[in-house]
mmCIF file of C-alpha atoms and ligand atoms in Angstrom:
data_model
loop_
_atom_site.group_PDB
_atom_site.id
_atom_site.type_symbol
_atom_site.label_atom_id
_atom_site.label_comp_id
_atom_site.label_asym_id
_atom_site.label_seq_id
_atom_site.Cartn_x
_atom_site.Cartn_y
_atom_site.Cartn_z
ATOM 1 C CA MET A 1 0.066 0.019 -0.031
ATOM 2 C CA SER A 2 1.186 3.519 -0.692
ATOM 3 C CA ASP A 3 2.160 5.873 1.963
ATOM 4 C CA THR A 4 0.483 8.744 0.390
ATOM 5 C CA ILE A 5 -2.677 10.051 2.142
ATOM 6 C CA TYR A 6 -5.303 11.247 -0.409
ATOM 7 C CA ILE A 7 -7.024 14.242 0.998
ATOM 8 C CA LYS A 8 -10.372 14.426 -0.956
ATOM 9 C CA SER A 9 -11.753 17.323 -2.831
ATOM 10 C CA LYS A 10 -15.089 18.534 -2.784
ATOM 11 C CA SER A 11 -16.374 16.753 -5.738
ATOM 12 C CA GLU A 12 -14.490 13.919 -4.847
ATOM 13 C CA ILE A 13 -16.172 13.765 -1.136
ATOM 14 C CA GLU A 14 -19.610 14.315 -2.782
ATOM 15 C CA ILE A 15 -19.170 10.866 -4.740
ATOM 16 C CA MET A 16 -17.952 9.358 -1.531
ATOM 17 C CA ARG A 17 -20.989 10.290 -0.015
ATOM 18 C CA GLN A 18 -22.967 8.457 -2.692
ATOM 19 C CA ALA A 19 -20.672 5.308 -2.568
ATOM 20 C CA ALA A 20 -20.909 5.131 1.120
ATOM 21 C CA LYS A 21 -24.655 5.716 1.137
ATOM 22 C CA ILE A 22 -25.156 2.568 -1.227
ATOM 23 C CA ALA A 23 -22.951 0.778 1.229
ATOM 24 C CA ALA A 24 -24.914 1.559 4.071
ATOM 25 C CA GLY A 25 -28.285 0.409 2.288
ATOM 26 C CA ALA A 26 -26.399 -2.671 1.497
ATOM 27 C CA ARG A 27 -25.452 -3.475 5.360
ATOM 28 C CA SER A 28 -28.971 -2.831 6.225
ATOM 29 C CA VAL A 29 -30.548 -5.054 3.678
ATOM 30 C CA GLY A 30 -27.909 -7.823 4.887
ATOM 31 C CA ARG A 31 -28.783 -7.237 8.674
ATOM 32 C CA GLN A 32 -32.599 -7.798 7.384
ATOM 33 C CA ALA A 33 -31.451 -11.119 5.599
ATOM 34 C CA VAL A 34 -29.980 -12.362 8.801
ATOM 35 C CA ARG A 35 -32.976 -14.809 9.606
ATOM 36 C CA ASP A 36 -33.113 -18.228 11.095
ATOM 37 C CA GLY A 37 -32.773 -20.958 8.199
ATOM 38 C CA LEU A 38 -31.078 -18.578 5.648
ATOM 39 C CA THR A 39 -27.833 -19.720 4.601
ATOM 40 C CA THR A 40 -24.659 -17.247 4.548
ATOM 41 C CA ARG A 41 -24.837 -17.028 0.528
ATOM 42 C CA GLN A 42 -28.674 -15.878 0.698
ATOM 43 C CA ILE A 43 -27.106 -13.302 2.795
ATOM 44 C CA ASP A 44 -24.683 -12.269 0.215
ATOM 45 C CA LYS A 45 -27.049 -12.535 -2.435
ATOM 46 C CA ALA A 46 -29.390 -9.915 -0.993
ATOM 47 C CA VAL A 47 -26.528 -7.651 -0.564
ATOM 48 C CA HIS A 48 -24.909 -8.055 -3.986
ATOM 49 C CA GLU A 49 -28.400 -7.409 -5.508
ATOM 50 C CA PHE A 50 -28.761 -4.232 -3.729
ATOM 51 C CA ILE A 51 -25.769 -2.780 -4.407
ATOM 52 C CA VAL A 52 -25.852 -3.753 -8.242
ATOM 53 C CA LYS A 53 -29.598 -2.330 -8.323
ATOM 54 C CA SER A 54 -28.144 0.953 -6.829
ATOM 55 C CA GLY A 55 -25.973 1.180 -9.629
ATOM 56 C CA ALA A 56 -22.627 0.419 -7.884
ATOM 57 C CA LYS A 57 -20.240 -2.570 -8.131
ATOM 58 C CA PRO A 58 -19.395 -5.200 -5.061
ATOM 59 C CA SER A 59 -15.877 -4.003 -4.456
ATOM 60 C CA CYS A 60 -15.028 -7.102 -2.293
ATOM 61 C CA LEU A 61 -15.835 -9.474 -5.163
ATOM 62 C CA GLY A 62 -12.388 -10.713 -6.566
ATOM 63 C CA TYR A 63 -10.557 -8.528 -4.365
ATOM 64 C CA ALA A 64 -7.415 -10.402 -3.667
ATOM 65 C CA GLY A 65 -9.538 -13.294 -5.005
ATOM 66 C CA PHE A 66 -12.475 -13.032 -2.660
ATOM 67 C CA PRO A 67 -14.989 -14.935 -4.178
ATOM 68 C CA ALA A 68 -18.241 -13.008 -2.935
ATOM 69 C CA ALA A 69 -19.899 -9.335 -2.516
ATOM 70 C CA THR A 70 -20.030 -9.969 1.230
ATOM 71 C CA CYS A 71 -18.049 -11.189 4.027
ATOM 72 C CA VAL A 72 -20.514 -13.009 6.184
ATOM 73 C CA SER A 73 -18.952 -14.025 9.623
ATOM 74 C CA VAL A 74 -20.927 -16.023 12.259
ATOM 75 C CA ASN A 75 -20.176 -16.393 16.060
ATOM 76 C CA GLU A 76 -16.246 -17.125 16.642
ATOM 77 C CA GLU A 77 -15.700 -15.717 12.906
ATOM 78 C CA VAL A 78 -14.347 -12.459 13.437
ATOM 79 C CA ILE A 79 -13.999 -11.158 9.750
ATOM 80 C CA HIS A 80 -13.838 -12.244 5.998
ATOM 81 C CA GLY A 81 -15.868 -15.081 6.403
ATOM 82 C CA ILE A 82 -16.940 -16.471 2.883
ATOM 83 C CA PRO A 83 -20.571 -16.708 2.179
ATOM 84 C CA GLY A 84 -21.739 -20.630 1.379
ATOM 85 C CA ARG A 85 -24.061 -23.347 2.309
ATOM 86 C CA ARG A 86 -23.749 -22.698 6.131
ATOM 87 C CA VAL A 87 -27.300 -21.982 7.712
ATOM 88 C CA VAL A 88 -27.670 -19.217 10.188
ATOM 89 C CA HIS A 89 -29.627 -20.282 13.430
ATOM 90 C CA ASN A 90 -31.454 -18.346 16.136
ATOM 91 C CA GLY A 91 -28.983 -17.471 18.718
ATOM 92 C CA ASP A 92 -26.091 -16.705 16.353
ATOM 93 C CA ILE A 93 -24.579 -13.430 15.719
ATOM 94 C CA VAL A 94 -23.697 -12.770 11.980
ATOM 95 C CA SER A 95 -21.325 -10.004 10.903
ATOM 96 C CA ILE A 96 -21.828 -8.437 7.663
ATOM 97 C CA ASP A 97 -19.074 -6.452 5.878
ATOM 98 C CA LEU A 98 -18.984 -4.977 2.403
ATOM 99 C CA CYS A 99 -17.949 -2.387 0.048
ATOM 100 C CA ALA A 100 -19.523 -0.654 -2.807
ATOM 101 C CA THR A 101 -17.667 1.075 -5.630
ATOM 102 C CA TYR A 102 -19.654 4.157 -7.217
ATOM 103 C CA ARG A 103 -18.022 6.435 -9.831
ATOM 104 C CA GLY A 104 -14.709 5.157 -8.877
ATOM 105 C CA PHE A 105 -14.837 5.836 -5.054
ATOM 106 C CA ILE A 106 -15.592 3.144 -2.378
ATOM 107 C CA GLY A 107 -18.015 2.973 0.636
ATOM 108 C CA ASP A 108 -17.093 0.351 3.364
ATOM 109 C CA CYS A 109 -18.843 -0.679 6.241
ATOM 110 C CA ALA A 110 -19.662 -3.549 8.593
ATOM 111 C CA GLY A 111 -21.987 -4.619 11.415
ATOM 112 C CA THR A 112 -22.780 -7.579 13.726
ATOM 113 C CA TYR A 113 -26.462 -8.376 14.009
ATOM 114 C CA PRO A 114 -28.478 -10.948 16.331
ATOM 115 C CA CYS A 115 -30.264 -13.741 14.549
ATOM 116 C CA GLY A 116 -33.685 -13.928 16.546
ATOM 117 C CA GLU A 117 -32.947 -14.060 20.356
ATOM 118 C CA VAL A 118 -29.370 -14.379 21.403
ATOM 119 C CA SER A 119 -27.713 -14.709 24.685
ATOM 120 C CA ASP A 120 -27.256 -11.472 26.716
ATOM 121 C CA GLU A 121 -23.453 -12.249 26.369
ATOM 122 C CA ALA A 122 -23.760 -11.817 22.764
ATOM 123 C CA LYS A 123 -26.140 -8.755 22.961
ATOM 124 C CA ALA A 124 -23.398 -6.993 25.294
ATOM 125 C CA LEU A 125 -20.544 -7.777 23.079
ATOM 126 C CA ILE A 126 -22.474 -6.413 19.814
ATOM 127 C CA GLU A 127 -23.464 -3.294 21.857
ATOM 128 C CA ALA A 128 -19.794 -2.649 23.151
ATOM 129 C CA THR A 129 -18.353 -3.209 19.570
ATOM 130 C CA ARG A 130 -20.690 -0.644 18.294
ATOM 131 C CA GLN A 131 -19.940 1.787 21.122
ATOM 132 C CA ALA A 132 -15.994 1.125 20.927
ATOM 133 C CA PHE A 133 -16.440 2.742 17.164
ATOM 134 C CA PHE A 134 -18.311 6.105 18.819
ATOM 135 C CA GLU A 135 -15.703 6.110 21.375
ATOM 136 C CA GLY A 136 -12.712 5.907 18.962
ATOM 137 C CA ILE A 137 -14.177 8.579 16.781
ATOM 138 C CA ARG A 138 -14.413 11.165 19.375
ATOM 139 C CA PHE A 139 -10.888 11.671 18.364
ATOM 140 C CA ALA A 140 -11.428 11.718 14.575
ATOM 141 C CA LYS A 141 -10.900 15.224 14.421
ATOM 142 C CA VAL A 142 -8.153 17.744 13.143
ATOM 143 C CA GLY A 143 -5.830 18.185 16.194
ATOM 144 C CA TYR A 144 -5.548 14.558 17.093
ATOM 145 C CA ARG A 145 -3.488 11.808 15.448
ATOM 146 C CA ILE A 146 -4.602 8.294 14.137
ATOM 147 C CA SER A 147 -3.132 6.635 17.378
ATOM 148 C CA ASP A 148 -5.762 8.753 19.483
ATOM 149 C CA ILE A 149 -8.542 6.817 18.089
ATOM 150 C CA GLY A 150 -7.183 3.182 18.551
ATOM 151 C CA ALA A 151 -6.187 4.170 22.215
ATOM 152 C CA ALA A 152 -9.811 5.373 22.830
ATOM 153 C CA VAL A 153 -11.116 1.981 21.198
ATOM 154 C CA GLN A 154 -8.928 -0.206 23.312
ATOM 155 C CA GLU A 155 -9.461 1.393 26.597
ATOM 156 C CA TYR A 156 -13.351 1.356 26.062
ATOM 157 C CA VAL A 157 -13.214 -2.245 24.826
ATOM 158 C CA GLU A 158 -10.752 -3.694 27.714
ATOM 159 C CA GLY A 159 -12.691 -1.733 30.338
ATOM 160 C CA LYS A 160 -15.494 -4.116 29.413
ATOM 161 C CA GLY A 161 -13.685 -6.979 29.755
ATOM 162 C CA TYR A 162 -13.210 -7.840 26.026
ATOM 163 C CA SER A 163 -10.115 -7.554 23.751
ATOM 164 C CA VAL A 164 -9.359 -5.991 20.591
ATOM 165 C CA VAL A 165 -7.875 -7.662 17.280
ATOM 166 C CA ARG A 166 -4.409 -6.668 16.763
ATOM 167 C CA ASP A 167 -3.675 -8.544 13.393
ATOM 168 C CA PHE A 168 -6.162 -6.386 11.187
ATOM 169 C CA VAL A 169 -6.632 -2.817 11.333
ATOM 170 C CA GLY A 170 -8.750 -0.041 9.818
ATOM 171 C CA HIS A 171 -7.469 2.221 6.803
ATOM 172 C CA GLY A 172 -7.857 5.032 4.709
ATOM 173 C CA ILE A 173 -10.274 4.647 1.598
ATOM 174 C CA GLY A 174 -11.131 6.361 -1.574
ATOM 175 C CA ARG A 175 -10.273 5.216 -5.035
ATOM 176 C CA ASP A 176 -8.837 1.986 -3.335
ATOM 177 C CA MET A 177 -10.277 0.128 -0.404
ATOM 178 C CA HIS A 178 -7.200 0.392 1.476
ATOM 179 C CA GLU A 179 -5.400 3.277 1.401
ATOM 180 C CA ALA A 180 -2.802 5.019 3.969
ATOM 181 C CA PRO A 181 -3.008 5.404 6.678
ATOM 182 C CA GLU A 182 -3.564 2.342 8.824
ATOM 183 C CA VAL A 183 -6.259 2.654 11.482
ATOM 184 C CA PRO A 184 -5.228 0.238 14.316
ATOM 185 C CA ASN A 185 -7.851 -0.292 16.962
ATOM 186 C CA TYR A 186 -5.232 -0.237 19.930
ATOM 187 C CA ARG A 187 -2.632 1.798 21.277
ATOM 188 C CA THR A 188 0.236 2.457 19.146
ATOM 189 C CA GLU A 189 1.827 5.717 20.434
ATOM 190 C CA ARG A 190 5.304 4.281 19.456
ATOM 191 C CA ARG A 191 4.418 3.346 16.046
ATOM 192 C CA ARG A 192 5.201 5.807 13.232
ATOM 193 C CA PRO A 193 4.239 7.116 11.039
ATOM 194 C CA ASP A 194 1.192 8.359 13.409
ATOM 195 C CA PRO A 195 -0.348 10.915 11.043
ATOM 196 C CA ARG A 196 -2.059 13.888 12.204
ATOM 197 C CA LEU A 197 -5.775 14.130 11.184
ATOM 198 C CA VAL A 198 -6.587 16.642 8.398
ATOM 199 C CA LYS A 199 -9.795 17.814 6.851
ATOM 200 C CA GLY A 200 -10.602 16.078 3.633
ATOM 201 C CA MET A 201 -9.211 12.426 5.036
ATOM 202 C CA THR A 202 -11.534 9.542 4.613
ATOM 203 C CA ILE A 203 -10.957 6.677 6.881
ATOM 204 C CA CYS A 204 -12.525 3.612 8.036
ATOM 205 C CA VAL A 205 -12.785 2.949 11.851
ATOM 206 C CA GLU A 206 -13.680 -0.625 12.498
ATOM 207 C CA PRO A 207 -13.274 -2.279 15.900
ATOM 208 C CA MET A 208 -12.973 -6.035 15.717
ATOM 209 C CA VAL A 209 -13.844 -7.488 19.421
ATOM 210 C CA CYS A 210 -13.472 -10.840 20.950
ATOM 211 C CA ALA A 211 -15.085 -11.888 24.062
ATOM 212 C CA GLY A 212 -12.059 -13.815 25.073
ATOM 213 C CA GLY A 213 -8.494 -13.214 23.870
ATOM 214 C CA TRP A 214 -7.459 -11.008 20.857
ATOM 215 C CA GLN A 215 -5.345 -13.729 19.413
ATOM 216 C CA ILE A 216 -6.847 -15.034 15.821
ATOM 217 C CA GLU A 217 -6.698 -17.813 13.362
ATOM 218 C CA ILE A 218 -7.051 -18.053 9.731
ATOM 219 C CA LEU A 219 -8.829 -21.137 9.036
ATOM 220 C CA LYS A 220 -7.678 -23.481 5.649
ATOM 221 C CA ASP A 221 -10.162 -21.605 3.347
ATOM 222 C CA GLY A 222 -7.376 -18.931 3.494
ATOM 223 C CA TRP A 223 -9.855 -16.039 4.296
ATOM 224 C CA THR A 224 -11.833 -16.772 7.566
ATOM 225 C CA VAL A 225 -10.416 -15.128 10.500
ATOM 226 C CA VAL A 226 -11.703 -16.859 13.792
ATOM 227 C CA SER A 227 -10.812 -16.040 17.427
ATOM 228 C CA LYS A 228 -8.002 -18.231 18.421
ATOM 229 C CA ASP A 229 -10.147 -19.442 21.650
ATOM 230 C CA ARG A 230 -13.186 -19.505 19.486
ATOM 231 C CA SER A 231 -14.842 -17.155 21.803
ATOM 232 C CA LEU A 232 -17.486 -14.813 20.340
ATOM 233 C CA ALA A 233 -16.318 -12.018 17.865
ATOM 234 C CA ALA A 234 -18.213 -8.883 16.751
ATOM 235 C CA HIS A 235 -17.398 -6.196 14.115
ATOM 236 C CA TYR A 236 -18.388 -2.822 13.542
ATOM 237 C CA GLU A 237 -17.023 -0.205 10.828
ATOM 238 C CA ASN A 238 -18.198 2.997 8.962
ATOM 239 C CA THR A 239 -16.614 5.052 6.628
ATOM 240 C CA ILE A 240 -16.197 8.658 7.985
ATOM 241 C CA LEU A 241 -14.970 12.136 6.688
ATOM 242 C CA ILE A 242 -12.750 14.275 8.782
ATOM 243 C CA THR A 243 -14.190 17.841 8.907
ATOM 244 C CA ASP A 244 -13.638 21.242 10.668
ATOM 245 C CA GLY A 245 -15.619 19.875 13.449
ATOM 246 C CA GLU A 246 -17.376 16.717 14.195
ATOM 247 C CA PRO A 247 -16.632 13.504 11.741
ATOM 248 C CA GLU A 248 -19.146 12.935 9.304
ATOM 249 C CA ILE A 249 -20.220 9.221 9.130
ATOM 250 C CA LEU A 250 -20.478 8.794 5.401
ATOM 251 C CA THR A 251 -22.158 5.277 5.874
ATOM 252 C CA MET A 252 -25.002 6.346 8.459
ATOM 253 C CA ALA A 253 -28.151 4.987 7.918
ATOM 254 C CA ASP A 254 -31.479 5.031 10.105
ATOM 255 C CA ASP A 255 -30.608 1.556 11.746
ATOM 256 C CA ILE A 256 -26.920 1.768 12.398
HETATM 257 N N1 LIG B 1 -14.253 -4.904 3.917
HETATM 258 C C1 LIG B 1 -13.297 -5.095 4.399
HETATM 259 C C2 LIG B 1 -12.508 -4.013 5.025
HETATM 260 O O1 LIG B 1 -12.972 -3.630 6.005
HETATM 261 C C3 LIG B 1 -12.549 -5.722 3.503
HETATM 262 C C4 LIG B 1 -13.124 -6.837 3.002
HETATM 263 S S1 LIG B 1 -11.796 -8.174 2.345
HETATM 264 C C5 LIG B 1 -12.145 -8.580 0.918
HETATM 265 O O2 LIG B 1 -11.339 -3.982 4.860
HETATM 266 F F1 LIG B 1 -11.492 -9.427 0.401
HETATM 267 F F2 LIG B 1 -13.290 -9.228 0.967
HETATM 268 F F3 LIG B 1 -12.551 -7.712 0.172
HETATM 269 CO CO1 LIG B 2 -12.908 -1.789 6.006
#
């Protein structure tokens, strides 16, 4: 990945808003498809169809060889689950992660959703993961550095007794799905570069949280990331824009 941080112009930001809006709509469709008896492939199909119907392209399909539009990760699967024949059942938690390319720019978002009634532990993990994003973006403002976001995410997550994944991080986004800078969800004060936030940056903040330890394993399919101790995991991500004031959550939707 190039080290260049691309600051977006007004007109580029306008397109980013449109791409992100489609991604957010697709996440809502995925969330509604998390139903007892549906396969992860059916969830992916609903998301894929929405993206195409919106005039966009599913950016994950074919990215580094990923075979679908949507990453669908169940229970102890953290991220990058490949949609397939697996059936989701009441009590499962399902993470949906997707990107949409529209007029050359990409929107990226993710969320973890319950299938039917889930345990109180699962509900609390989902809610803490979502809240960790909001804790992090309190520092997504001019005057702070990238590491301030991760420090806030980690502090909140660990305060709840959970852990935050280290092996995968958030990222800049624009014409490419993954642009500089990396956006870790944990403390990295001593890591350089640690860029200052600048108006016009577009980044993805995406806490990946495990109920147990933070260590992960990648399954034999080469993609699916699971918690090493097989504890439940959740993911929450939005594409945001750094402004003069509060960050703008570009992948905002009514039901995020
Ligand atoms: N949307 C993911 C992210 O947050 C990337 C998915 S990996 C892919 O970066 F291969 F599926 F594209
Ligand atoms: Co992302």
